């Protein structure tokens, strides 16, 4: 069955990931940042805060990504903060936290006694540290007393409550349930394959051969050696690690795998295999020699858009880059492919967790009642619909299938794109309208003009090109890499958390050096040095703690293999 013909919730949710690129994923650069899937308007739900409750005053963090156009204001004062304050049960003052420096900013806020009431945060390490420092408020009694909407959600999804609890058995984290969605895609220029008489690579050895040909055999036919085979910066490096069944890079450090006896161990053999492959790519001149300086993958993205990169690991649903590529290279054809099989098996990139914990509350919050009533409001249909789709008549209209349809992509890029961070507290329950109408409608346009038909054909090309990869990424026979998702890992004791943080950073630095040092520093020696650094950082104690914890809790925690139970068939 074709992409357009499939009508299940599962495929509609996947289409959202692909086609919501600018509107939703454009605001999310880090793997693991989730998608926001909302129910259609009119869905029955418990009401938010009772009107008789006194209006409170609270504060909340919001991620600062530099994504707000000047005419829209700032991330803390804009059309959506005004809407929230006009419609909600409390006056909310937002505090901007730089997306990639949230740990430092939150440390400063808590140290100065000015931390907001609500901490919106994806990173489990940060939240675990706040819990260990007794800086978080247990929420059980306040939810029981003041909540209607979120209380009902917890009752419907007991696992959400279980995962939101900490070591003392109390509930600290607020979250939502959503369809697992691939966070990364591996793109390939299929026109380059055709030009060189090559096929889509099925193994890592074949991937190397194709990438080498892309770098050396003039795939674009301009008689210049000016192309790269594959990117190793940011998501590109992650996808290589994924092929070798390991998650360990500058951001996502989750190297735990199961040994033959089913015990949780550090996957050193996989780390070394992935490093060997990266060194081979680097030493052969297949990748950008300066990839380590391209921390967020911006250079790789431009290389892909400009037609200079043949295999591109990127965030899922990046339709903006696809459009830009087609504009600069109209004859370019692209597909997203299953990850080639490596020596440890066949894997898929990270999926968004079906249980996504997004917020905690400051232990010193002066008005917990107002906080909980605000959470209920944000979980309401009205807030979910508005912050996901925008305002009816301005940002969307009712489409031919009864779902919101974007009126103007250009308008939404300015007025709507940055609102996705506010949906960290809205519902994320999949449904028919969580599909392509978040940004685009793959149905043939009712009014046929050259422009509308061209846009329709582009959307159709995008959808068809990437369906195969999405099907593969959600196939449990090619499981997502990792045993336990990072946000399901437990809170280490504070001393071990410090040991792990320092040890992981040192290991990453050593591996980065090993990747670019040629024969003078082999992968085997780099891993040997990394293991020595890990031992110096009390790594053995960290490993023993995780091993004991996993042995005790493996039957009661959310493992990555459990994600597939949430996928709608």
GROMACS .gro file of C-alpha atoms in nm, residues 12-407:
model
  396
   12UNK     CA    1  -0.034   0.959   0.979
   13UNK     CA    2   0.188   1.016   1.278
   14UNK     CA    3   0.492   0.933   1.068
   15UNK     CA    4   0.381   1.174   0.799
   16UNK     CA    5   0.370   1.442   1.067
   17UNK     CA    6   0.735   1.382   1.140
   18UNK     CA    7   0.826   1.410   0.775
   19UNK     CA    8   0.607   1.697   0.666
   20UNK     CA    9   0.605   1.916   0.975
   21UNK     CA   10   0.973   1.990   0.922
   22UNK     CA   11   0.983   2.369   0.935
   23UNK     CA   12   0.685   2.412   1.162
   24UNK     CA   13   0.785   2.161   1.427
   25UNK     CA   14   1.120   1.995   1.367
   26UNK     CA   15   1.286   2.312   1.249
   27UNK     CA   16   1.281   2.417   1.613
   28UNK     CA   17   1.436   2.091   1.735
   29UNK     CA   18   1.797   2.014   1.655
   30UNK     CA   19   1.889   1.760   1.917
   31UNK     CA   20   1.801   1.395   1.877
   32UNK     CA   21   1.552   1.295   2.131
   33UNK     CA   22   1.354   1.629   2.109
   34UNK     CA   23   0.999   1.503   2.050
   35UNK     CA   24   0.726   1.569   1.802
   36UNK     CA   25   0.395   1.712   1.909
   37UNK     CA   26   0.089   1.521   1.789
   38UNK     CA   27  -0.248   1.659   1.882
   39UNK     CA   28  -0.601   1.528   1.869
   40UNK     CA   29  -0.844   1.700   1.632
   41UNK     CA   30  -1.063   1.978   1.758
   42UNK     CA   31  -1.371   1.872   1.948
   43UNK     CA   32  -1.221   1.569   2.120
   44UNK     CA   33  -1.399   1.507   2.449
   45UNK     CA   34  -1.183   1.580   2.751
   46UNK     CA   35  -1.205   1.686   3.111
   47UNK     CA   36  -1.215   2.063   3.149
   48UNK     CA   37  -0.917   2.260   3.272
   49UNK     CA   38  -0.901   2.478   3.583
   50UNK     CA   39  -1.234   2.555   3.756
   51UNK     CA   40  -1.338   2.915   3.698
   52UNK     CA   41  -1.389   2.967   4.070
   53UNK     CA   42  -1.023   2.912   4.151
   54UNK     CA   43  -0.824   3.226   4.229
   55UNK     CA   44  -0.593   3.344   3.950
   56UNK     CA   45  -0.234   3.266   4.038
   57UNK     CA   46   0.104   3.400   3.936
   58UNK     CA   47   0.374   3.156   3.832
   59UNK     CA   48   0.698   3.141   3.638
   60UNK     CA   49   0.819   2.889   3.381
   61UNK     CA   50   1.128   2.829   3.175
   62UNK     CA   51   1.107   2.816   2.796
   63UNK     CA   52   1.382   2.708   2.559
   64UNK     CA   53   1.558   2.991   2.377
   65UNK     CA   54   1.664   2.880   2.028
   66UNK     CA   55   1.697   3.216   1.857
   67UNK     CA   56   1.398   3.120   1.643
   68UNK     CA   57   1.166   3.416   1.706
   69UNK     CA   58   1.145   3.675   1.428
   70UNK     CA   59   1.203   4.034   1.550
   71UNK     CA   60   0.850   4.135   1.456
   72UNK     CA   61   0.715   3.858   1.682
   73UNK     CA   62   0.894   3.984   1.994
   74UNK     CA   63   1.103   3.749   2.206
   75UNK     CA   64   1.071   3.390   2.326
   76UNK     CA   65   0.934   3.517   2.657
   77UNK     CA   66   0.697   3.781   2.516
   78UNK     CA   67   0.519   3.702   2.192
   79UNK     CA   68   0.176   3.618   2.050
   80UNK     CA   69   0.175   3.274   2.215
   81UNK     CA   70   0.279   3.388   2.563
   82UNK     CA   71   0.006   3.652   2.537
   83UNK     CA   72  -0.247   3.390   2.429
   84UNK     CA   73  -0.150   3.162   2.718
   85UNK     CA   74  -0.188   3.444   2.968
   86UNK     CA   75  -0.517   3.561   2.819
   87UNK     CA   76  -0.674   3.216   2.814
   88UNK     CA   77  -0.507   3.037   3.105
   89UNK     CA   78  -0.581   3.026   3.479
   90UNK     CA   79  -0.262   3.203   3.588
   91UNK     CA   80  -0.035   3.491   3.496
   92UNK     CA   81   0.279   3.323   3.364
   93UNK     CA   82   0.615   3.494   3.338
   94UNK     CA   83   0.853   3.302   3.113
   95UNK     CA   84   1.229   3.278   3.166
   96UNK     CA   85   1.441   3.200   2.860
   97UNK     CA   86   1.691   2.915   2.890
   98UNK     CA   87   1.938   2.862   2.602
   99UNK     CA   88   1.852   2.525   2.448
  100UNK     CA   89   2.205   2.388   2.447
  101UNK     CA   90   2.319   2.554   2.768
  102UNK     CA   91   2.026   2.471   2.993
  103UNK     CA   92   2.239   2.299   3.260
  104UNK     CA   93   2.453   2.608   3.311
  105UNK     CA   94   2.156   2.845   3.308
  106UNK     CA   95   1.953   2.636   3.553
  107UNK     CA   96   2.250   2.602   3.787
  108UNK     CA   97   2.279   2.981   3.792
  109UNK     CA   98   1.906   3.030   3.851
  110UNK     CA   99   1.889   2.782   4.138
  111UNK     CA  100   2.211   2.912   4.294
  112UNK     CA  101   2.072   3.266   4.297
  113UNK     CA  102   1.735   3.158   4.434
  114UNK     CA  103   1.556   3.281   4.121
  115UNK     CA  104   1.470   2.951   3.954
  116UNK     CA  105   1.119   2.950   3.801
  117UNK     CA  106   0.831   2.744   3.939
  118UNK     CA  107   0.813   2.516   3.633
  119UNK     CA  108   1.129   2.380   3.473
  120UNK     CA  109   1.067   2.272   3.114
  121UNK     CA  110   1.348   2.030   3.035
  122UNK     CA  111   1.405   1.722   2.820
  123UNK     CA  112   1.745   1.620   2.960
  124UNK     CA  113   1.702   1.347   3.224
  125UNK     CA  114   2.050   1.405   3.365
  126UNK     CA  115   1.964   1.763   3.453
  127UNK     CA  116   1.634   1.664   3.615
  128UNK     CA  117   1.795   1.379   3.805
  129UNK     CA  118   2.057   1.615   3.942
  130UNK     CA  119   1.788   1.856   4.060
  131UNK     CA  120   1.612   1.567   4.232
  132UNK     CA  121   1.933   1.449   4.399
  133UNK     CA  122   1.986   1.802   4.529
  134UNK     CA  123   1.630   1.803   4.672
  135UNK     CA  124   1.533   2.097   4.452
  136UNK     CA  125   1.213   1.944   4.313
  137UNK     CA  126   0.859   1.934   4.447
  138UNK     CA  127   0.675   1.598   4.477
  139UNK     CA  128   0.344   1.645   4.296
  140UNK     CA  129   0.119   1.359   4.411
  141UNK     CA  130  -0.092   1.547   4.664
  142UNK     CA  131  -0.127   1.858   4.449
  143UNK     CA  132  -0.237   1.663   4.143
  144UNK     CA  133  -0.481   1.464   4.353
  145UNK     CA  134  -0.630   1.782   4.502
  146UNK     CA  135  -0.624   2.033   4.217
  147UNK     CA  136  -0.605   1.846   3.886
  148UNK     CA  137  -0.876   1.706   3.663
  149UNK     CA  138  -0.722   1.676   3.317
  150UNK     CA  139  -0.372   1.556   3.405
  151UNK     CA  140  -0.509   1.329   3.678
  152UNK     CA  141  -0.726   1.160   3.414
  153UNK     CA  142  -0.428   1.120   3.181
  154UNK     CA  143  -0.225   0.954   3.458
  155UNK     CA  144  -0.513   0.717   3.525
  156UNK     CA  145  -0.533   0.626   3.157
  157UNK     CA  146  -0.157   0.570   3.127
  158UNK     CA  147  -0.024   0.425   3.455
  159UNK     CA  148   0.322   0.390   3.299
  160UNK     CA  149   0.338   0.769   3.265
  161UNK     CA  150   0.302   0.797   3.641
  162UNK     CA  151   0.550   0.518   3.709
  163UNK     CA  152   0.819   0.675   3.491
  164UNK     CA  153   0.757   1.016   3.646
  165UNK     CA  154   0.837   0.883   3.992
  166UNK     CA  155   1.181   0.900   4.150
  167UNK     CA  156   1.364   0.678   4.395
  168UNK     CA  157   1.146   0.777   4.690
  169UNK     CA  158   0.835   0.654   4.507
  170UNK     CA  159   0.687   1.002   4.466
  171UNK     CA  160   0.584   1.168   4.140
  172UNK     CA  161   0.809   1.451   4.028
  173UNK     CA  162   0.796   1.465   3.647
  174UNK     CA  163   0.515   1.577   3.419
  175UNK     CA  164   0.491   1.423   3.074
  176UNK     CA  165   0.280   1.297   2.788
  177UNK     CA  166   0.219   0.994   2.569
  178UNK     CA  167   0.284   1.000   2.196
  179UNK     CA  168   0.357   0.774   1.901
  180UNK     CA  169   0.721   0.672   1.866
  181UNK     CA  170   0.861   0.863   1.569
  182UNK     CA  171   1.206   0.830   1.406
  183UNK     CA  172   1.426   1.118   1.513
  184UNK     CA  173   1.685   1.086   1.237
  185UNK     CA  174   1.694   0.993   0.870
  186UNK     CA  175   1.978   0.881   0.646
  187UNK     CA  176   1.934   1.048   0.307
  188UNK     CA  177   2.108   0.947  -0.016
  189UNK     CA  178   2.128   1.114  -0.356
  190UNK     CA  179   1.969   0.853  -0.580
  191UNK     CA  180   2.052   1.050  -0.895
  192UNK     CA  181   2.419   1.021  -0.799
  193UNK     CA  182   2.374   0.648  -0.757
  194UNK     CA  183   2.226   0.629  -1.106
  195UNK     CA  184   2.503   0.844  -1.254
  196UNK     CA  185   2.768   0.607  -1.117
  197UNK     CA  186   2.578   0.283  -1.172
  198UNK     CA  187   2.553   0.208  -0.800
  199UNK     CA  188   2.281   0.065  -0.576
  200UNK     CA  189   2.154   0.168  -0.234
  201UNK     CA  190   2.402   0.028   0.021
  202UNK     CA  191   2.275  -0.256   0.239
  203UNK     CA  192   2.583  -0.302   0.460
  204UNK     CA  193   2.844  -0.075   0.614
  205UNK     CA  194   3.103  -0.209   0.368
  206UNK     CA  195   2.877  -0.113   0.079
  207UNK     CA  196   2.812   0.223   0.241
  208UNK     CA  197   3.185   0.293   0.247
  209UNK     CA  198   3.219   0.199  -0.120
  210UNK     CA  199   2.929   0.425  -0.223
  211UNK     CA  200   3.052   0.715  -0.009
  212UNK     CA  201   3.399   0.678  -0.155
  213UNK     CA  202   3.260   0.683  -0.509
  214UNK     CA  203   3.056   0.995  -0.426
  215UNK     CA  204   3.375   1.168  -0.309
  216UNK     CA  205   3.604   1.056  -0.590
  217UNK     CA  206   3.411   0.980  -0.910
  218UNK     CA  207   3.245   1.313  -0.990
  219UNK     CA  208   2.883   1.208  -0.923
  220UNK     CA  209   2.746   1.551  -1.019
  221UNK     CA  210   2.932   1.555  -1.351
  222UNK     CA  211   3.095   1.895  -1.312
  223UNK     CA  212   3.448   1.756  -1.376
  224UNK     CA  213   3.559   1.872  -1.029
  225UNK     CA  214   3.647   1.680  -0.715
  226UNK     CA  215   3.429   1.894  -0.491
  227UNK     CA  216   3.186   1.652  -0.326
  228UNK     CA  217   3.177   1.469   0.006
  229UNK     CA  218   3.058   1.113   0.041
  230UNK     CA  219   2.891   1.135   0.384
  231UNK     CA  220   2.879   1.367   0.685
  232UNK     CA  221   3.014   1.281   1.030
  233UNK     CA  222   2.909   1.602   1.202
  234UNK     CA  223   2.612   1.604   1.440
  235UNK     CA  224   2.343   1.357   1.324
  236UNK     CA  225   2.577   1.210   1.060
  237UNK     CA  226   2.805   1.078   1.331
  238UNK     CA  227   2.506   0.951   1.527
  239UNK     CA  228   2.377   0.749   1.233
  240UNK     CA  229   2.719   0.585   1.194
  241UNK     CA  230   2.715   0.492   1.563
  242UNK     CA  231   2.361   0.357   1.514
  243UNK     CA  232   2.484   0.121   1.242
  244UNK     CA  233   2.722  -0.030   1.496
  245UNK     CA  234   2.455  -0.059   1.765
  246UNK     CA  235   2.585   0.207   2.003
  247UNK     CA  236   2.473   0.549   2.128
  248UNK     CA  237   2.773   0.753   2.232
  249UNK     CA  238   2.855   1.099   2.099
  250UNK     CA  239   2.901   1.453   2.225
  251UNK     CA  240   2.533   1.484   2.322
  252UNK     CA  241   2.383   1.137   2.362
  253UNK     CA  242   2.603   0.932   2.591
  254UNK     CA  243   2.418   0.607   2.653
  255UNK     CA  244   2.671   0.331   2.580
  256UNK     CA  245   2.495   0.053   2.768
  257UNK     CA  246   2.432  -0.276   2.586
  258UNK     CA  247   2.341  -0.628   2.694
  259UNK     CA  248   2.612  -0.892   2.708
  260UNK     CA  249   2.557  -1.261   2.630
  261UNK     CA  250   2.426  -1.316   2.982
  262UNK     CA  251   2.170  -1.035   2.958
  263UNK     CA  252   2.361  -0.800   3.188
  264UNK     CA  253   2.402  -0.429   3.123
  265UNK     CA  254   2.760  -0.343   3.022
  266UNK     CA  255   2.957  -0.067   2.850
  267UNK     CA  256   2.968  -0.151   2.476
  268UNK     CA  257   3.338  -0.093   2.421
  269UNK     CA  258   3.359  -0.334   2.127
  270UNK     CA  259   3.090  -0.139   1.942
  271UNK     CA  260   3.251   0.194   2.027
  272UNK     CA  261   3.578   0.071   1.875
  273UNK     CA  262   3.409  -0.067   1.562
  274UNK     CA  263   3.227   0.263   1.502
  275UNK     CA  264   3.551   0.457   1.557
  276UNK     CA  265   3.738   0.233   1.312
  277UNK     CA  266   3.475   0.308   1.048
  278UNK     CA  267   3.487   0.682   1.111
  279UNK     CA  268   3.869   0.677   1.086
  280UNK     CA  269   3.844   0.489   0.756
  281UNK     CA  270   3.605   0.749   0.618
  282UNK     CA  271   3.822   1.035   0.741
  283UNK     CA  272   4.155   0.891   0.627
  284UNK     CA  273   4.012   0.818   0.281
  285UNK     CA  274   3.911   1.181   0.228
  286UNK     CA  275   3.542   1.093   0.209
  287UNK     CA  276   3.423   1.340   0.476
  288UNK     CA  277   3.478   1.706   0.554
  289UNK     CA  278   3.815   1.725   0.732
  290UNK     CA  279   3.675   1.997   0.962
  291UNK     CA  280   3.365   1.806   1.068
  292UNK     CA  281   3.450   1.828   1.438
  293UNK     CA  282   3.399   2.206   1.424
  294UNK     CA  283   3.052   2.162   1.272
  295UNK     CA  284   2.890   2.097   1.609
  296UNK     CA  285   2.525   2.141   1.503
  297UNK     CA  286   2.564   2.014   1.148
  298UNK     CA  287   2.502   2.352   0.983
  299UNK     CA  288   2.791   2.311   0.737
  300UNK     CA  289   2.679   1.960   0.643
  301UNK     CA  290   2.325   2.084   0.584
  302UNK     CA  291   2.451   2.354   0.348
  303UNK     CA  292   2.669   2.102   0.167
  304UNK     CA  293   2.360   1.884   0.115
  305UNK     CA  294   2.146   2.178   0.001
  306UNK     CA  295   2.418   2.297  -0.237
  307UNK     CA  296   2.453   1.954  -0.396
  308UNK     CA  297   2.794   1.873  -0.247
  309UNK     CA  298   2.702   1.589  -0.010
  310UNK     CA  299   2.587   1.246  -0.123
  311UNK     CA  300   2.483   1.072   0.201
  312UNK     CA  301   2.336   1.293   0.472
  313UNK     CA  302   2.241   1.198   0.828
  314UNK     CA  303   1.993   1.457   0.951
  315UNK     CA  304   1.703   1.521   1.182
  316UNK     CA  305   1.385   1.353   1.061
  317UNK     CA  306   1.128   1.550   0.864
  318UNK     CA  307   1.370   1.814   0.735
  319UNK     CA  308   1.153   1.914   0.443
  320UNK     CA  309   1.309   2.262   0.445
  321UNK     CA  310   1.644   2.119   0.336
  322UNK     CA  311   1.471   1.902   0.076
  323UNK     CA  312   1.298   2.207  -0.071
  324UNK     CA  313   1.619   2.406  -0.070
  325UNK     CA  314   1.806   2.123  -0.244
  326UNK     CA  315   1.537   2.099  -0.512
  327UNK     CA  316   1.551   2.474  -0.563
  328UNK     CA  317   1.927   2.476  -0.615
  329UNK     CA  318   1.938   2.137  -0.792
  330UNK     CA  319   1.597   2.078  -0.958
  331UNK     CA  320   1.704   1.743  -1.106
  332UNK     CA  321   1.828   1.604  -0.773
  333UNK     CA  322   1.649   1.295  -0.644
  334UNK     CA  323   1.672   1.180  -0.286
  335UNK     CA  324   1.563   0.882  -0.078
  336UNK     CA  325   1.584   0.808   0.290
  337UNK     CA  326   1.720   0.459   0.341
  338UNK     CA  327   1.727   0.194   0.612
  339UNK     CA  328   2.054   0.198   0.802
  340UNK     CA  329   2.302  -0.041   0.644
  341UNK     CA  330   2.370  -0.353   0.851
  342UNK     CA  331   2.689  -0.357   1.055
  343UNK     CA  332   2.891  -0.630   1.229
  344UNK     CA  333   2.655  -0.634   1.528
  345UNK     CA  334   2.332  -0.656   1.330
  346UNK     CA  335   2.073  -0.428   1.171
  347UNK     CA  336   1.954  -0.126   1.366
  348UNK     CA  337   1.740   0.181   1.325
  349UNK     CA  338   1.794   0.538   1.443
  350UNK     CA  339   1.652   0.665   1.769
  351UNK     CA  340   1.277   0.685   1.808
  352UNK     CA  341   1.107   0.947   2.019
  353UNK     CA  342   1.000   0.791   2.345
  354UNK     CA  343   0.630   0.709   2.372
  355UNK     CA  344   0.645   0.837   2.729
  356UNK     CA  345   0.802   1.181   2.717
  357UNK     CA  346   0.877   1.354   3.046
  358UNK     CA  347   0.910   1.726   2.987
  359UNK     CA  348   0.873   1.923   3.312
  360UNK     CA  349   0.944   1.933   3.685
  361UNK     CA  350   0.842   2.180   3.955
  362UNK     CA  351   1.067   2.385   4.179
  363UNK     CA  352   1.050   2.273   4.543
  364UNK     CA  353   1.019   2.640   4.639
  365UNK     CA  354   0.719   2.710   4.415
  366UNK     CA  355   0.498   2.949   4.615
  367UNK     CA  356   0.167   2.846   4.457
  368UNK     CA  357   0.159   2.474   4.366
  369UNK     CA  358  -0.216   2.498   4.310
  370UNK     CA  359  -0.168   2.754   4.035
  371UNK     CA  360   0.105   2.538   3.881
  372UNK     CA  361  -0.121   2.233   3.862
  373UNK     CA  362  -0.415   2.430   3.726
  374UNK     CA  363  -0.182   2.573   3.461
  375UNK     CA  364  -0.069   2.221   3.368
  376UNK     CA  365  -0.434   2.120   3.329
  377UNK     CA  366  -0.499   2.421   3.106
  378UNK     CA  367  -0.199   2.342   2.886
  379UNK     CA  368  -0.325   1.982   2.856
  380UNK     CA  369  -0.667   2.104   2.741
  381UNK     CA  370  -0.795   2.061   2.386
  382UNK     CA  371  -0.795   2.437   2.332
  383UNK     CA  372  -0.431   2.487   2.429
  384UNK     CA  373  -0.318   2.173   2.249
  385UNK     CA  374  -0.497   2.268   1.928
  386UNK     CA  375  -0.387   2.633   1.932
  387UNK     CA  376  -0.023   2.579   2.020
  388UNK     CA  377   0.006   2.294   1.769
  389UNK     CA  378  -0.185   2.437   1.473
  390UNK     CA  379  -0.213   2.809   1.550
  391UNK     CA  380  -0.529   3.019   1.528
  392UNK     CA  381  -0.810   2.911   1.299
  393UNK     CA  382  -0.855   3.152   1.012
  394UNK     CA  383  -0.505   3.290   1.059
  395UNK     CA  384  -0.271   2.991   1.056
  396UNK     CA  385  -0.498   2.709   0.949
  397UNK     CA  386  -0.836   2.632   0.799
  398UNK     CA  387  -1.042   2.317   0.806
  399UNK     CA  388  -0.914   2.099   0.524
  400UNK     CA  389  -1.089   1.855   0.295
  401UNK     CA  390  -1.047   1.575   0.550
  402UNK     CA  391  -1.177   1.783   0.840
  403UNK     CA  392  -0.830   1.845   0.979
  404UNK     CA  393  -0.641   2.172   1.012
  405UNK     CA  394  -0.470   2.273   0.688
  406UNK     CA  395  -0.201   2.539   0.681
  407UNK     CA  396  -0.310   2.857   0.507
   0.00000   0.00000   0.00000
